[in-house]
Coordinates of C-alpha atoms in Angstrom, one line a residue:
M1 CA 0.0 0.3 0.0
A2 CA 1.4 3.3 -1.0
L3 CA 1.7 6.0 1.7
K4 CA 0.4 9.3 1.3
L5 CA 1.7 12.3 -0.6
E6 CA 1.6 15.3 0.4
I7 CA 2.8 18.5 -1.4
R8 CA 2.5 21.8 0.1
L9 CA 4.1 24.8 -2.2
T10 CA 2.7 28.0 -0.3
K11 CA 6.7 30.3 0.6
Y12 CA 7.9 30.3 -3.6
S13 CA 6.7 30.6 -6.5
W14 CA 6.3 27.6 -9.0
A15 CA 5.3 26.7 -11.8
D16 CA 4.0 22.5 -12.3
K17 CA 3.8 21.3 -15.5
N18 CA 3.0 17.5 -16.5
N19 CA 3.7 16.6 -13.4
I20 CA 6.7 18.5 -13.0
V21 CA 6.9 21.6 -10.2
A22 CA 9.8 24.0 -10.4
T23 CA 10.5 27.5 -8.9
G24 CA 13.6 30.1 -9.9
F25 CA 14.9 30.7 -12.7
C26 CA 17.6 29.1 -15.3
W27 CA 19.8 28.9 -18.3
H28 CA 19.1 26.1 -20.6
N29 CA 21.0 26.2 -24.6
H30 CA 22.0 29.7 -23.5
R31 CA 18.5 30.9 -23.0
F32 CA 16.9 32.2 -19.7
T33 CA 14.1 30.1 -18.5
D34 CA 12.5 32.0 -15.8
V35 CA 10.0 30.7 -12.9
E36 CA 6.4 30.8 -15.4
N37 CA 8.6 28.0 -18.3
L38 CA 10.9 26.3 -16.0
P39 CA 9.2 23.1 -15.9
E40 CA 9.5 22.4 -19.4
I41 CA 13.1 22.2 -19.7
F42 CA 13.7 19.4 -17.2
I43 CA 10.8 17.5 -18.7
P44 CA 12.6 15.6 -21.7
V45 CA 15.7 14.6 -19.1
S46 CA 12.7 12.4 -17.1
F47 CA 11.8 9.7 -18.2
D48 CA 14.9 8.5 -15.6
F49 CA 16.4 9.2 -12.0
D50 CA 19.9 8.9 -13.2
H51 CA 19.6 11.3 -16.6
F52 CA 17.4 13.8 -14.3
A53 CA 19.7 14.2 -11.3
S54 CA 22.2 13.9 -13.7
F55 CA 20.7 16.4 -15.7
C56 CA 19.5 19.0 -12.1
Q57 CA 23.5 19.0 -11.5
M58 CA 24.6 20.2 -14.5
C59 CA 21.8 22.9 -15.2
N60 CA 23.0 26.7 -14.7
G61 CA 20.7 28.9 -11.9
Q62 CA 18.2 29.0 -8.7
F63 CA 16.2 27.1 -8.8
S64 CA 14.2 24.8 -6.8
V65 CA 12.3 20.9 -9.3
L66 CA 9.6 18.0 -8.3
A67 CA 9.0 15.0 -10.7
K68 CA 6.0 13.6 -9.5
K69 CA 6.4 10.0 -10.8
E70 CA 4.6 7.3 -10.5
G71 CA 5.8 5.6 -7.4
N72 CA 8.5 7.6 -6.6
I73 CA 8.9 11.9 -5.9
W74 CA 12.2 13.2 -7.5
L75 CA 13.4 16.2 -6.0
H76 CA 15.8 18.9 -6.1
C77 CA 17.2 22.0 -5.1
G78 CA 20.3 24.3 -6.6
Y79 CA 23.7 24.4 -5.4
S80 CA 23.3 27.3 -4.0
W81 CA 20.3 26.7 -2.1
S82 CA 17.9 29.3 -3.4
Y83 CA 14.9 28.1 -2.2
P84 CA 15.5 25.0 -0.2
L85 CA 13.5 22.0 0.1
F86 CA 11.9 20.1 2.7
Y87 CA 10.9 16.4 3.9
S88 CA 8.9 14.0 6.3
V89 CA 9.0 10.1 5.5
V90 CA 7.0 8.9 8.8
E91 CA 3.1 8.1 9.4
E92 CA 2.5 6.2 6.1
R93 CA 3.2 10.0 5.3
I94 CA 5.2 11.9 2.5
I95 CA 5.2 15.4 3.5
I96 CA 7.6 17.2 1.4
S97 CA 7.0 21.4 1.3
D98 CA 9.6 25.2 1.5
D99 CA 8.4 25.5 4.8
P100 CA 9.0 23.2 7.0
G101 CA 6.6 25.4 9.2
V102 CA 4.6 23.0 7.7
I103 CA 5.2 19.8 8.1
S104 CA 6.1 21.0 11.9
F105 CA 2.3 22.9 11.7
E106 CA 1.7 18.6 11.8
K107 CA 3.6 17.6 15.2
I108 CA 5.6 15.0 12.7
A109 CA 8.7 17.0 13.8
N110 CA 10.2 15.9 17.4
S111 CA 12.6 18.5 19.6
C112 CA 16.4 18.2 18.9
S113 CA 18.8 16.2 18.9
E114 CA 21.8 16.8 20.7
E115 CA 24.3 16.5 18.0
V116 CA 22.4 17.9 15.6
R117 CA 22.1 20.6 18.9
D118 CA 25.9 21.2 19.3
Y119 CA 26.5 21.8 15.2
F120 CA 24.1 24.3 15.3
L121 CA 25.1 26.1 17.8
M122 CA 29.3 26.0 16.7
F123 CA 29.0 26.4 12.7
G124 CA 24.7 28.5 12.6
V125 CA 23.4 25.5 10.4
T126 CA 22.8 21.5 11.3
P127 CA 24.7 19.0 9.6
G128 CA 23.8 17.8 5.6
A129 CA 20.2 17.3 4.9
K130 CA 18.8 17.4 9.4
T131 CA 17.5 20.0 10.8
L132 CA 17.0 21.3 13.5
F133 CA 13.7 19.6 14.6
R134 CA 13.8 14.8 14.2
G135 CA 11.8 13.9 10.7
I136 CA 11.9 16.8 9.0
K137 CA 14.4 17.1 6.8
T138 CA 16.2 19.1 4.3
V139 CA 17.3 18.9 0.7
R140 CA 21.4 19.5 0.9
P141 CA 22.7 21.6 -2.0
G142 CA 22.6 20.8 -5.2
E143 CA 21.4 17.1 -4.1
T144 CA 19.1 14.8 -5.5
V145 CA 15.9 12.5 -3.8
L146 CA 14.2 10.1 -4.5
I147 CA 11.6 8.4 -2.1
N148 CA 9.4 6.0 -3.2
L149 CA 6.3 6.0 -2.2
T150 CA 5.3 2.6 -1.4
S151 CA 8.7 2.0 1.0
G152 CA 8.8 5.9 1.8
Q153 CA 12.9 4.4 1.3
V154 CA 15.5 7.2 0.4
I155 CA 18.2 7.9 -2.0
K156 CA 20.9 11.0 -2.2
K157 CA 22.5 11.6 -5.3
V158 CA 24.9 14.2 -3.7
F159 CA 26.1 16.6 -6.1
E160 CA 30.1 16.7 -7.3
L161 CA 32.5 19.1 -7.0
P162 CA 33.9 19.6 -10.2
I163 CA 37.9 18.6 -9.8
E164 CA 40.6 20.8 -9.6
S165 CA 43.0 20.6 -12.7
E166 CA 47.0 22.1 -13.0
V167 CA 45.9 24.2 -16.0
L168 CA 47.3 27.1 -14.7
K169 CA 45.2 31.1 -15.7
N170 CA 46.8 35.1 -16.4
P171 CA 44.5 37.9 -14.9
D172 CA 43.9 38.1 -18.8
E173 CA 42.3 35.5 -18.9
L174 CA 40.2 35.5 -15.1
A175 CA 39.6 39.1 -16.1
F176 CA 37.6 37.6 -19.8
T177 CA 35.9 34.6 -18.4
I178 CA 34.1 37.4 -15.3
R179 CA 33.1 39.9 -17.9
Q180 CA 31.8 37.1 -20.6
N181 CA 29.6 34.9 -17.5
F182 CA 27.7 38.4 -16.1
S183 CA 26.6 39.2 -19.2
K184 CA 23.7 37.4 -19.3
Y185 CA 23.3 38.7 -16.0
A186 CA 23.5 42.1 -17.2
L187 CA 21.1 41.7 -20.5
L188 CA 18.1 40.0 -17.5
L189 CA 19.4 43.2 -15.4
K190 CA 18.7 45.7 -18.5
D191 CA 16.2 48.5 -17.8
K192 CA 15.1 47.0 -14.2
Q193 CA 16.2 49.0 -11.3
V194 CA 19.6 47.5 -9.6
F195 CA 20.5 48.0 -6.1
L196 CA 24.5 47.2 -4.9
P197 CA 24.6 46.1 -1.5
L198 CA 28.4 48.0 -1.7
T199 CA 30.8 47.8 0.7
G200 CA 34.6 47.9 1.0
G201 CA 35.2 44.8 -0.4
Y202 CA 36.5 43.0 -3.6
D203 CA 34.0 41.2 -4.9
S204 CA 30.0 44.1 -4.1
R205 CA 33.5 46.2 -6.0
L206 CA 33.4 43.4 -8.8
L207 CA 30.2 43.8 -8.9
A208 CA 30.2 47.5 -9.7
C209 CA 32.2 47.8 -12.2
L210 CA 31.1 44.6 -14.1
L211 CA 27.5 47.1 -14.2
K212 CA 29.3 50.7 -15.2
E213 CA 31.6 48.0 -17.7
S214 CA 27.8 46.9 -19.2
G215 CA 25.8 50.3 -19.3
L216 CA 23.6 50.0 -16.9
K217 CA 22.5 53.1 -15.8
N218 CA 19.7 53.0 -13.5
V219 CA 21.6 51.5 -10.4
T220 CA 22.0 52.4 -7.1
C221 CA 24.7 51.4 -3.8
I222 CA 23.9 51.5 -0.1
T223 CA 25.3 50.2 2.8
W224 CA 24.7 49.8 5.7
G225 CA 25.8 49.8 9.2
R226 CA 27.4 51.7 12.2
P227 CA 28.0 55.5 11.7
G228 CA 31.7 57.3 10.5
M229 CA 33.0 53.8 9.5
D230 CA 36.0 53.6 7.1
D231 CA 34.1 50.7 5.1
A232 CA 31.3 53.5 3.7
E233 CA 33.5 55.5 3.2
T234 CA 34.4 54.0 0.2
A235 CA 31.6 52.5 -0.9
R236 CA 30.6 55.7 -1.0
L237 CA 33.9 57.3 -2.8
V238 CA 33.5 53.6 -5.2
A239 CA 29.8 55.7 -6.4
E240 CA 31.1 58.6 -6.8
K241 CA 34.1 57.7 -8.9
L242 CA 31.0 54.8 -11.1
Q243 CA 29.1 57.3 -11.4
F244 CA 26.3 55.9 -9.4
E245 CA 24.1 56.3 -6.8
Y246 CA 24.3 56.3 -3.0
I247 CA 22.7 55.3 0.2
F248 CA 24.3 55.2 3.4
I249 CA 21.6 53.6 5.6
P250 CA 22.7 54.2 9.8
Y251 CA 22.6 52.0 11.6
T252 CA 21.4 53.4 15.9
N253 CA 19.1 52.5 18.2
S254 CA 16.5 54.0 17.1
L255 CA 16.2 52.3 14.4
I256 CA 16.1 48.4 15.7
G257 CA 14.8 48.9 18.6
G258 CA 12.2 47.1 20.1
F259 CA 12.8 44.7 16.8
A260 CA 13.0 41.5 18.1
L261 CA 9.6 42.0 20.2
S262 CA 7.6 42.9 16.4
H263 CA 5.2 40.3 14.4
E264 CA 6.8 40.9 11.0
F265 CA 10.6 40.3 13.4
K266 CA 9.5 37.2 14.2
Q267 CA 8.2 36.6 10.9
Y268 CA 11.5 37.0 9.2
A269 CA 12.9 34.9 11.6
D270 CA 11.0 31.5 10.8
Y271 CA 11.1 32.6 7.0
A272 CA 14.7 33.1 6.1
G273 CA 15.9 30.2 9.4
H274 CA 14.1 27.3 8.1
I275 CA 15.1 25.7 11.4
T276 CA 18.1 24.6 9.1
S277 CA 19.8 27.8 9.2
M278 CA 20.9 31.2 11.6
P279 CA 18.7 33.9 10.1
Y280 CA 21.3 36.8 8.9
F281 CA 19.9 40.2 10.1
Q282 CA 22.4 42.9 8.7
D283 CA 21.0 43.4 6.0
Y284 CA 16.7 42.7 7.9
F285 CA 16.9 46.7 9.0
A286 CA 17.9 48.0 5.9
I287 CA 15.9 46.0 3.4
K288 CA 12.7 47.2 5.2
Y289 CA 13.7 50.7 5.5
L290 CA 14.2 51.5 1.8
Q291 CA 10.6 50.1 1.3
Q292 CA 9.3 52.8 4.8
K293 CA 10.8 55.3 2.1
N294 CA 9.0 53.5 -1.6
Q295 CA 12.5 53.8 -2.7
I296 CA 12.6 50.3 -3.7
S297 CA 10.5 49.6 -8.2
G298 CA 8.5 46.9 -8.1
D299 CA 10.1 45.3 -10.8
A300 CA 13.4 46.4 -8.6
V301 CA 17.0 43.0 -8.2
F302 CA 19.6 43.4 -5.4
I303 CA 22.5 41.4 -6.4
P304 CA 24.4 40.2 -4.3
G305 CA 28.5 40.2 -3.8
H306 CA 28.5 36.2 -2.6
P307 CA 30.6 33.4 -2.5
G308 CA 32.8 35.9 -4.2
D309 CA 35.4 35.4 -0.6
F310 CA 35.3 31.6 -1.7
L311 CA 35.5 31.9 -5.8
R312 CA 39.1 33.9 -4.6
G313 CA 39.4 31.3 -2.5
S314 CA 39.8 33.2 1.0
H315 CA 38.7 30.0 3.1
L316 CA 42.4 27.8 1.8
Y317 CA 45.5 27.4 3.8
P318 CA 49.1 26.5 3.2
G319 CA 48.6 22.8 4.8
L320 CA 45.7 21.7 3.3
G321 CA 46.6 19.6 0.7
T322 CA 48.9 17.4 2.3
D323 CA 46.3 17.2 6.1
S324 CA 43.6 13.9 7.7
L325 CA 41.1 14.3 7.6
P326 CA 41.1 15.3 11.1
K327 CA 43.4 18.0 10.7
V328 CA 40.3 19.0 8.6
T329 CA 37.6 19.0 10.2
E330 CA 39.2 20.4 13.1
V331 CA 41.2 23.6 11.3
I332 CA 37.1 23.9 10.8
R333 CA 35.9 23.9 14.0
K334 CA 38.5 27.1 14.8
A335 CA 38.3 28.9 11.4
F336 CA 34.7 29.5 11.2
G337 CA 32.6 28.4 14.3
T338 CA 31.1 30.7 16.4
W339 CA 34.5 29.8 19.3
L340 CA 31.6 29.6 21.9
P341 CA 32.0 27.4 25.4
M342 CA 31.8 23.6 24.7
H343 CA 32.5 20.7 26.6
P344 CA 35.3 18.9 25.2
T345 CA 33.4 15.7 24.7
Q346 CA 31.2 18.4 22.3
K347 CA 33.5 19.5 19.9
A348 CA 34.2 15.5 19.5
Q349 CA 30.7 15.0 18.3
V350 CA 30.8 17.8 15.8
L351 CA 34.0 16.7 14.4
R352 CA 32.6 13.3 14.2
T353 CA 29.6 15.1 12.8
I354 CA 31.0 16.5 9.8
F355 CA 32.5 13.0 8.7
E356 CA 29.2 11.3 8.8
E357 CA 26.7 14.1 7.8
V358 CA 28.7 16.2 5.8
L359 CA 31.0 14.7 3.6
V360 CA 31.7 11.9 0.9
D361 CA 33.8 8.8 1.2
G362 CA 36.3 9.0 -0.9
E363 CA 37.2 12.7 -1.3
G364 CA 40.4 13.5 -0.2
S365 CA 41.0 17.1 2.7
K366 CA 40.9 19.8 0.0
T367 CA 37.3 18.6 -1.6
S368 CA 36.2 17.5 1.2
F369 CA 37.1 21.0 2.4
Q370 CA 35.9 22.7 0.1
R371 CA 32.8 20.6 0.3
W372 CA 31.9 22.0 3.4
D373 CA 33.5 25.6 3.1
F374 CA 30.6 25.8 0.1
E375 CA 28.0 23.5 1.3
E376 CA 27.7 24.4 5.0
R377 CA 28.8 28.1 4.9
Q378 CA 28.8 29.5 1.5
C379 CA 24.9 28.4 0.5
K380 CA 23.3 27.9 3.8
L381 CA 24.2 30.6 6.3
I382 CA 25.8 33.5 3.9
G383 CA 23.9 33.1 0.6
N384 CA 20.5 31.7 3.4
S385 CA 20.9 36.0 3.9
S386 CA 19.8 36.8 0.3
Q387 CA 15.9 35.2 2.0
V388 CA 16.0 39.0 3.0
Y389 CA 15.5 39.9 -0.6
S390 CA 12.3 37.0 -1.1
F391 CA 10.6 37.7 2.5
F392 CA 10.1 41.5 1.4
G393 CA 9.5 39.9 -2.2
I394 CA 12.0 41.5 -3.9
R395 CA 13.9 39.5 -6.8
H396 CA 17.4 39.3 -6.6
L397 CA 20.4 37.0 -8.0
A398 CA 24.0 36.0 -7.8
P399 CA 26.8 36.3 -10.4
L400 CA 29.2 35.5 -8.8
F401 CA 26.5 31.7 -7.6
D402 CA 26.7 31.1 -11.0
R403 CA 26.9 27.2 -11.8
E404 CA 30.1 28.2 -15.1
L405 CA 32.0 30.2 -12.7
V406 CA 32.0 28.5 -9.8
S407 CA 33.2 25.7 -11.5
Y408 CA 36.3 26.6 -13.0
F409 CA 36.9 29.2 -10.3
L410 CA 37.2 25.6 -8.6
E411 CA 39.4 24.2 -11.4
L412 CA 42.1 26.2 -11.0
P413 CA 45.0 25.1 -9.1
F414 CA 45.3 25.4 -6.0
S415 CA 48.4 27.1 -6.3
I416 CA 46.9 30.4 -8.6
R417 CA 43.8 30.0 -5.2
L418 CA 45.9 29.9 -2.2
F419 CA 46.1 33.1 -0.9
A420 CA 43.5 35.2 -3.6
L421 CA 46.8 35.4 -5.3
L422 CA 44.8 35.5 -9.2
Y423 CA 41.8 36.6 -7.9
N424 CA 43.2 40.1 -6.7
K425 CA 45.8 40.5 -9.1
T426 CA 42.5 40.4 -11.4
L427 CA 40.4 42.0 -10.1
E428 CA 42.6 45.4 -8.7
T429 CA 45.1 45.3 -12.7
H430 CA 42.2 44.5 -14.5
F431 CA 38.7 46.3 -13.2
F432 CA 39.6 47.9 -10.5
R433 CA 42.4 50.3 -11.8
L434 CA 40.9 50.9 -15.5
H435 CA 38.1 52.7 -13.3
K436 CA 39.5 54.2 -10.8
V437 CA 38.4 52.9 -7.9
D438 CA 41.0 51.8 -6.8
I439 CA 40.8 52.8 -2.9
A440 CA 41.5 51.2 0.0
M441 CA 43.1 48.7 -1.6
K442 CA 44.2 45.9 1.2
D443 CA 47.0 43.0 1.9
Y444 CA 46.1 40.0 -0.3
E445 CA 44.7 37.3 2.0
K446 CA 46.9 35.4 4.6
G447 CA 44.8 32.8 3.6
L448 CA 43.1 31.1 7.1
D449 CA 45.3 32.1 10.4
I450 CA 44.5 29.0 11.7
T451 CA 44.5 29.2 15.6
S452 CA 47.6 27.5 17.7
C453 CA 46.5 25.2 20.8
F454 CA 47.7 26.9 23.3
K455 CA 47.1 30.2 21.9
E456 CA 43.0 29.0 21.5
M457 CA 43.9 28.0 24.7
M458 CA 44.9 30.8 26.7
I459 CA 42.3 32.6 24.9
R460 CA 39.5 30.5 26.8
Y461 CA 39.5 31.2 29.9
I462 CA 41.3 35.0 30.2
P463 CA 38.9 36.8 31.7
G464 CA 35.9 38.7 30.1
L465 CA 36.5 41.7 31.2
I466 CA 39.4 41.8 29.0
K467 CA 39.1 40.3 26.1
K468 CA 36.2 43.4 25.7
R469 CA 38.5 45.5 26.7
Y470 CA 41.3 43.5 23.1
Y471 CA 38.2 42.7 21.2
P472 CA 36.2 46.0 19.1
V473 CA 33.2 46.6 20.5
D474 CA 31.8 48.7 16.9
D475 CA 31.1 46.1 15.0
P476 CA 30.7 47.5 11.3
V477 CA 27.5 46.1 11.1
F478 CA 25.9 47.0 14.6
Y479 CA 25.9 43.4 16.1
R480 CA 25.8 44.7 19.0
E481 CA 23.2 46.5 20.4
I482 CA 21.1 44.6 17.6
T483 CA 22.2 41.3 19.5
H484 CA 21.6 43.0 23.4
E485 CA 18.2 43.7 22.2
L486 CA 17.5 39.6 20.6
I487 CA 19.3 39.0 24.6
Q488 CA 17.2 40.8 26.3
S489 CA 13.7 39.5 24.2
I490 CA 13.9 36.6 26.1
P491 CA 15.1 37.1 29.3
E492 CA 14.9 34.0 31.3
V493 CA 17.5 32.5 28.9
N494 CA 21.7 32.0 30.4
F495 CA 23.4 33.2 27.0
K496 CA 27.0 31.8 27.1
E497 CA 29.4 34.5 26.0
P498 CA 31.6 33.9 23.2
E499 CA 35.4 33.2 24.4
K500 CA 36.2 35.6 21.4
P501 CA 33.7 38.6 22.3
H502 CA 33.3 40.3 19.0
F503 CA 32.4 36.9 17.4
Y504 CA 28.1 39.0 17.7
N505 CA 27.0 35.0 15.4
G506 CA 27.3 33.8 18.8
Y507 CA 24.6 35.1 19.8
I508 CA 22.5 35.1 17.3
V509 CA 22.5 30.7 17.2
Q510 CA 21.1 30.6 21.1
W511 CA 19.2 33.1 20.3
Y512 CA 17.0 31.2 17.4
L513 CA 17.2 28.1 18.7
N514 CA 16.0 29.1 22.1
W515 CA 13.6 31.5 20.1
L516 CA 12.5 28.0 18.2
L517 CA 12.3 25.8 20.8
Y518 CA 11.1 27.3 23.5
A519 CA 9.9 31.0 23.2
K520 CA 8.5 30.8 19.9
P521 CA 3.8 30.4 20.0
T522 CA 2.3 27.5 18.2
D523 CA -1.1 27.9 17.2

């Protein structure tokens, strides 16, 4: 007897044709296919699961798709994880949704396991396909899932990362590839109002130069955060040089005051966190401010700059090629963790979880490290911050998340990605100097700063008052005040202080976990 299948797609805009349901957009045969016609490109390959999975994993775009087949349901979430999918196989039912709240409302979900909880507190995301509720799974970035409608058996095909080659590239070749790749996005942005979140960094500055080269004029560069920060002044000068409109949105106590208790904010946290990821808040206040000022038109498009730090190789470090997998997982913990205090047994369990839930058998240390960083950090944490645009009903494109561009960088030799050598040199010589925006240039990346065991121990045991004096208090994005509001909103919770006090994500993950599991009102 077949299990009862329930598909509840309520969060994003989906198109349904011939039992293929899809959302987002894709380039197919060099043509842009938007959501209303998206199912059509998957119909010819839906005769066989392996063909369907291979085709989906080769597709270039921000999308998710379901194929309703006799006896099976196939799910695929695009590699950028722009439209997460969730499923539950329990109690003679299969429920699939783009909103895990729809599933948990059915009382299918149980409480969070200690293993998932500790992993979430350390990294701000849940491991692999797991969520904060037992009984609910997510489709991993780039993964294809088959669920048998009779047995409930689940078969998965993970996203295969491109393999590093030995072919060296030079700045001329990279600059040509970047420009060629961006040209298809420029066509989509023509006659649109374009918003570019512009910081003092390289990635958004690159996008600003590409917008200028493409002849797009209706561009507004925006920066937000603590007034008086150097990055905002750099961003203003870049926009001025490129003759783009510039808006700075100052974050103040009056702007954010009381936000954590508002109904709209809790809706956003639910929307953007989807029991899987730490919801980012820094963009939330800026987008809300612009909407309240009626400065965003109906056809506006935001183009954030992630995952630029992944492309340029800022996550890489010299010993990666020779380190063992246990060493790699320890590097991940030190480099990307929230620095919340944990018992050694908890830390050890988190490292085992990386092995069991994220990594793939047979992959080398470099590929395993980049898989974790791409899926868990770039897609589920940093890229997930773009949910703020969807929440406010605004379209977004991520040109640097383009599959062809990501593949190009992953295929580069390790030696020229390390320290961001090729990326930084290319941007400086072929874009920034050309457009006279070579302002406040920074030293080349030095890769990950792998803290020594002695230094880590010293940081952990230094008294909190001394650490607070050593670490910066006035962070650029106003997170000190934002996290203070979050802490005050759940007074019954005793928040742990990160061992590095300026690691404000440590407070956000605690707030979200406690709010979701204990403080969030149920319908």
